Amino acid sequence: MFIRAGSWLNFVVEVIIRADEAAAARLVARILVKEVRANPHLVLGLATGRTMEAVYRLLVEAHRQEGLDFSLCRTFNLDEYVGLAADHPGAYRYYMNRHLFEQVNFDPRNTHLPNGMAKDLEAECARYEHVIEKAGGIDLQLLGIGRDGHIGFNEPLSALRSRTRVKALTPTTLEQNAPCFGGADNMPRRAITMGVGTILECRRCLLLATGAEKAEVIARAVEGPITSMVSATALQLHPRCTVVVDEPAARRLEGADYYHWIFANEPEWEEFRES
Ligand code: GLP
């Protein structure tokens, strides 16, 4: 495995703080665009949630205005609700079709989400792991974060080596995502999610979090002790994880000055700095 040692002073989670939500989304989109250009066959891990909408808008823009080509890319989403058909407005398949897949030129056969309608959910989870493996693994996994620290739907106490499986959602998650369903009562109680172990196997992780309501959980995820109570802390074990946050979400980070300094000075980030 390729580990970026040395210049990162044993610090494998790179944190980049941008002024606001728009600038943070822009940076994430630029990293994605660069990766797709460098490797047209990229295997992309995708995420849902309100935070990602701005990123997908920018990818659509890059496709329309700069001809960014997704025709050879394959995608794997992190998760899907149990019991929702693809055309249900709350389903992640519906979200992905609407915000990205139908707006750019992915081959629909190359876009994958777990099937939350499968009769045998356990078999579906095993199948999903298998297709990821057959694709050669995920090159770049886009991640959001839940207020309870989940990545995908790996709710607190998800084993750090867990694989794709069905998880019961926590009250915090039900409350957080309820607006998409017109209230928590209408929301599915379970979801299929890639495991923490599945996520850690991708070659690069790119997490985006914005807004003051994420400040506490981002500080715990990036600077706190690794614990299955906050699944995102497992990313500290990943060899290449980039965390992009806006100022409000960075408010509780103790190392903020250091992260700013690295972004301003490391040559790798030069092309991503905005004047
Ligand atoms: C859902 C998804 C997560 C995502 C989270 C963040 O719970 N399962 O993968 O990270 O939403 O949502 P938002 O961006 O709306 O805060």
Coordinates of C-alpha atoms and ligand atoms in Angstrom, one line a residue:
M1 CA 0.0 0.0 0.0
F2 CA 1.2 3.5 -0.8
I3 CA 1.7 5.5 2.4
R4 CA 2.6 9.1 2.2
A5 CA 5.1 9.4 5.1
G6 CA 7.8 11.9 5.9
S7 CA 6.6 15.2 4.6
W8 CA 3.3 14.8 6.5
L9 CA 5.0 14.3 9.9
N10 CA 3.1 11.2 10.7
F11 CA -0.1 13.0 9.9
V12 CA -2.1 11.1 7.3
V13 CA -5.3 12.9 7.5
E14 CA -4.9 16.1 5.5
V15 CA -7.3 18.8 6.6
I16 CA -8.1 21.7 4.2
I17 CA -10.1 24.7 5.5
R18 CA -11.8 26.9 3.0
A19 CA -13.6 30.1 3.8
D20 CA -17.1 29.0 3.0
E21 CA -19.3 26.2 1.8
A22 CA -19.0 27.2 -1.8
A23 CA -15.2 27.3 -1.7
A24 CA -15.0 23.9 0.1
A25 CA -17.3 22.3 -2.5
R26 CA -15.2 23.9 -5.3
L27 CA -12.1 22.4 -4.0
V28 CA -13.6 18.9 -3.7
A29 CA -15.0 19.2 -7.2
R30 CA -11.6 20.2 -8.5
I31 CA -9.9 17.2 -6.9
L32 CA -12.5 15.0 -8.5
V33 CA -12.2 16.6 -11.9
K34 CA -8.4 16.2 -11.8
E35 CA -8.7 12.5 -10.8
V36 CA -11.3 11.7 -13.6
R37 CA -9.1 13.5 -16.2
A38 CA -6.0 11.6 -15.0
N39 CA -7.8 8.2 -15.1
P40 CA -10.9 7.9 -17.3
H41 CA -11.5 4.5 -15.9
L42 CA -11.7 5.8 -12.4
V43 CA -13.7 3.8 -9.9
L44 CA -15.5 6.4 -7.9
G45 CA -17.1 5.9 -4.5
L46 CA -20.0 8.3 -4.2
A47 CA -22.0 9.8 -1.3
T48 CA -25.3 11.5 -0.8
G49 CA -26.7 14.1 1.5
R50 CA -27.3 17.9 1.2
T51 CA -23.5 18.7 1.4
M52 CA -22.8 16.8 -1.8
E53 CA -25.3 18.6 -3.9
A54 CA -23.0 21.6 -4.5
V55 CA -20.2 19.2 -5.6
Y56 CA -22.5 17.4 -8.0
R57 CA -23.6 20.7 -9.5
L58 CA -20.0 21.6 -10.2
L59 CA -19.3 18.2 -11.8
V60 CA -22.3 18.7 -14.1
E61 CA -20.9 22.1 -15.0
A62 CA -17.5 20.6 -15.7
H63 CA -19.2 18.0 -18.0
R64 CA -21.2 20.6 -19.8
Q65 CA -18.7 23.3 -20.1
E66 CA -15.4 21.5 -20.3
G67 CA -16.5 18.2 -21.7
L68 CA -15.5 16.2 -18.6
D69 CA -16.1 12.6 -19.6
F70 CA -17.5 10.0 -17.2
S71 CA -18.4 7.4 -19.9
L72 CA -15.7 5.0 -18.7
C73 CA -16.0 5.6 -15.0
R74 CA -17.7 3.2 -12.6
T75 CA -19.4 4.3 -9.5
F76 CA -20.3 2.7 -6.2
N77 CA -22.5 4.5 -3.7
L78 CA -21.9 4.1 0.0
D79 CA -25.4 3.2 1.0
E80 CA -29.1 2.9 0.3
Y81 CA -32.3 2.8 2.5
V82 CA -33.9 -0.6 3.0
G83 CA -37.4 -0.8 1.4
L84 CA -37.3 2.1 -1.0
A85 CA -37.8 1.6 -4.7
A86 CA -35.4 3.5 -7.0
D87 CA -38.1 5.9 -8.0
H88 CA -38.9 6.9 -4.4
P89 CA -37.9 10.5 -3.9
G90 CA -36.1 9.6 -0.7
A91 CA -34.1 6.8 -2.2
Y92 CA -30.4 7.4 -2.8
R93 CA -30.7 5.9 -6.3
Y94 CA -33.3 8.6 -7.0
Y95 CA -31.0 11.3 -5.5
M96 CA -28.0 10.1 -7.6
N97 CA -30.0 10.0 -10.8
R98 CA -31.4 13.4 -10.3
H99 CA -28.2 15.2 -9.1
L100 CA -25.6 13.5 -11.2
F101 CA -26.2 10.4 -13.2
E102 CA -28.9 11.8 -15.5
Q103 CA -27.0 15.1 -15.9
V104 CA -23.7 13.7 -17.2
N105 CA -22.6 10.8 -19.4
F106 CA -22.1 7.8 -17.0
D107 CA -23.1 4.5 -18.6
P108 CA -26.0 3.6 -16.3
R109 CA -24.7 0.0 -16.2
N110 CA -21.6 1.3 -14.5
T111 CA -23.5 3.1 -11.6
H112 CA -24.0 0.9 -8.6
L113 CA -25.9 1.3 -5.4
P114 CA -26.9 -1.4 -2.9
N115 CA -30.4 -2.7 -3.7
G116 CA -32.5 -1.9 -0.6
M117 CA -35.5 -3.8 -2.2
A118 CA -33.6 -7.1 -2.4
K119 CA -35.5 -10.0 -0.9
D120 CA -32.4 -11.4 0.7
L121 CA -30.6 -8.4 2.1
E122 CA -27.6 -10.4 3.4
A123 CA -27.0 -11.8 -0.1
E124 CA -27.3 -8.3 -1.5
C125 CA -24.6 -7.1 0.8
A126 CA -22.3 -9.9 -0.2
R127 CA -23.1 -9.2 -3.9
Y128 CA -22.2 -5.5 -3.4
E129 CA -18.8 -6.4 -1.8
H130 CA -18.2 -8.7 -4.7
V131 CA -18.9 -6.2 -7.5
I132 CA -16.6 -3.7 -5.8
E133 CA -13.9 -6.2 -5.7
K134 CA -14.5 -7.3 -9.3
A135 CA -14.1 -3.6 -10.3
G136 CA -10.7 -3.7 -8.8
G137 CA -11.6 -1.7 -5.7
I138 CA -12.5 1.9 -5.3
D139 CA -10.0 4.5 -6.4
L140 CA -11.5 7.6 -4.7
Q141 CA -14.3 7.5 -2.2
L142 CA -16.2 10.7 -1.6
L143 CA -17.6 11.0 2.0
G144 CA -19.9 13.2 4.0
I145 CA -20.3 12.9 7.7
G146 CA -23.4 12.5 9.8
R147 CA -23.9 14.5 13.0
D148 CA -23.3 11.3 15.0
G149 CA -20.0 10.7 13.2
H150 CA -21.2 8.2 10.7
I151 CA -19.7 7.7 7.3
G152 CA -22.0 5.9 4.9
F153 CA -24.6 4.7 7.4
N154 CA -22.0 3.3 9.8
E155 CA -23.7 4.4 13.0
P156 CA -21.9 4.5 16.4
L157 CA -20.5 1.1 17.4
S158 CA -19.9 0.0 13.9
A159 CA -16.9 -2.3 14.0
L160 CA -13.9 -0.7 12.4
R161 CA -13.5 -3.8 10.2
S162 CA -17.1 -4.1 9.2
R163 CA -18.2 -4.9 5.7
T164 CA -21.3 -4.0 3.7
R165 CA -24.4 -4.9 5.8
V166 CA -27.7 -3.7 7.1
K167 CA -27.6 -1.1 9.9
A168 CA -30.4 0.2 12.0
L169 CA -30.4 4.0 11.9
T170 CA -29.9 6.1 15.1
P171 CA -32.5 8.6 16.4
T172 CA -29.9 11.3 15.5
T173 CA -29.8 10.2 11.9
L174 CA -33.5 9.8 11.7
E175 CA -33.8 13.4 12.9
Q176 CA -31.1 14.6 10.6
N177 CA -32.5 13.1 7.4
A178 CA -36.2 13.4 8.3
P179 CA -36.7 16.6 6.2
C180 CA -36.1 14.5 3.0
F181 CA -39.1 12.4 4.0
G182 CA -41.5 15.0 5.4
G183 CA -40.8 13.7 8.9
A184 CA -39.0 10.9 10.8
D185 CA -42.2 8.8 10.9
N186 CA -42.0 8.3 7.1
M187 CA -38.3 7.4 7.1
P188 CA -37.0 3.9 6.6
R189 CA -35.4 2.6 9.9
R190 CA -32.7 0.6 8.2
A191 CA -30.2 1.0 5.4
I192 CA -27.6 -1.1 3.6
T193 CA -24.2 0.5 4.0
M194 CA -20.6 -0.3 3.0
G195 CA -18.7 -1.2 6.2
V196 CA -16.0 0.9 7.8
G197 CA -13.6 -1.8 6.7
T198 CA -14.9 -1.6 3.1
I199 CA -14.4 2.2 3.1
L200 CA -10.9 1.9 4.5
E201 CA -9.9 -0.3 1.5
C202 CA -10.4 2.5 -1.1
R203 CA -7.2 4.1 -2.4
R204 CA -8.1 7.6 -1.4
C205 CA -10.8 9.2 0.8
L206 CA -12.2 12.6 0.3
L207 CA -14.5 13.9 3.0
L208 CA -16.5 17.1 2.8
A209 CA -18.2 18.7 5.7
T210 CA -19.6 22.2 5.9
G211 CA -21.6 24.3 8.4
A212 CA -21.3 24.9 12.2
E213 CA -23.5 21.9 13.0
K214 CA -20.6 19.7 11.9
A215 CA -17.9 21.4 13.9
E216 CA -18.1 19.2 16.9
V217 CA -18.1 15.9 15.0
I218 CA -15.3 17.0 12.7
A219 CA -13.1 17.8 15.6
R220 CA -13.8 14.4 17.1
A221 CA -13.3 12.6 13.8
V222 CA -10.0 14.3 12.9
E223 CA -8.4 15.0 16.2
G224 CA -10.1 12.7 18.7
P225 CA -9.2 9.2 19.7
I226 CA -10.1 6.4 17.2
T227 CA -13.3 4.8 18.4
S228 CA -16.1 2.8 16.9
M229 CA -18.4 5.3 18.6
V230 CA -17.5 7.8 15.9
S231 CA -17.0 5.8 12.7
A232 CA -15.3 8.7 10.9
T233 CA -12.3 8.4 13.3
A234 CA -11.4 5.2 11.5
L235 CA -10.3 7.5 8.6
Q236 CA -7.2 8.3 10.8
L237 CA -6.1 4.8 9.9
H238 CA -6.4 5.4 6.2
P239 CA -3.1 6.1 4.2
R240 CA -4.6 8.9 2.2
C241 CA -7.5 10.8 3.5
T242 CA -8.3 14.4 2.6
V243 CA -10.8 16.2 4.8
V244 CA -12.2 19.5 3.3
V245 CA -14.2 21.7 5.6
D246 CA -15.4 25.3 5.6
E247 CA -14.6 27.8 8.4
P248 CA -17.8 27.1 10.4
A249 CA -17.1 23.4 10.4
A250 CA -13.5 24.0 11.3
R251 CA -14.3 26.0 14.4
R252 CA -13.4 23.3 16.9
L253 CA -10.2 22.1 15.3
E254 CA -7.2 22.7 17.5
G255 CA -4.7 22.3 14.6
A256 CA -6.4 24.8 12.3
D257 CA -3.4 27.1 12.0
Y258 CA -1.2 24.1 11.1
Y259 CA -3.7 22.9 8.4
H260 CA -3.9 26.4 6.9
W261 CA -0.1 26.5 6.8
I262 CA 0.2 23.1 5.1
F263 CA -2.4 24.1 2.4
A264 CA -0.6 27.4 1.8
N265 CA 2.9 25.9 1.6
E266 CA 2.8 22.3 0.3
P267 CA 3.6 22.3 -3.4
E268 CA 0.9 19.6 -4.0
W269 CA -1.8 22.1 -3.2
E270 CA -0.5 24.9 -5.2
E271 CA -2.8 24.3 -8.2
F272 CA -5.8 24.2 -5.8
R273 CA -5.2 27.5 -4.1
E274 CA -7.6 30.3 -5.2
S275 CA -6.3 33.8 -5.7
Ligands
GLP1 C1 -26.6 10.6 5.1 C2 -25.6 9.7 4.4 C3 -24.2 9.9 4.7 C4 -23.9 11.4 4.6 C5 -24.8 12.2 5.6 C6 -24.6 13.7 5.6 O1 -26.8 10.2 6.4 N1 -25.9 8.3 4.6 O2 -23.4 9.2 3.8 O3 -22.6 11.7 4.9 O4 -26.1 11.9 5.1 O5 -25.7 14.4 5.2 P1 -25.7 15.9 4.9 O6 -24.8 16.2 3.9 O7 -27.1 16.2 4.5 O8 -25.4 16.6 6.2

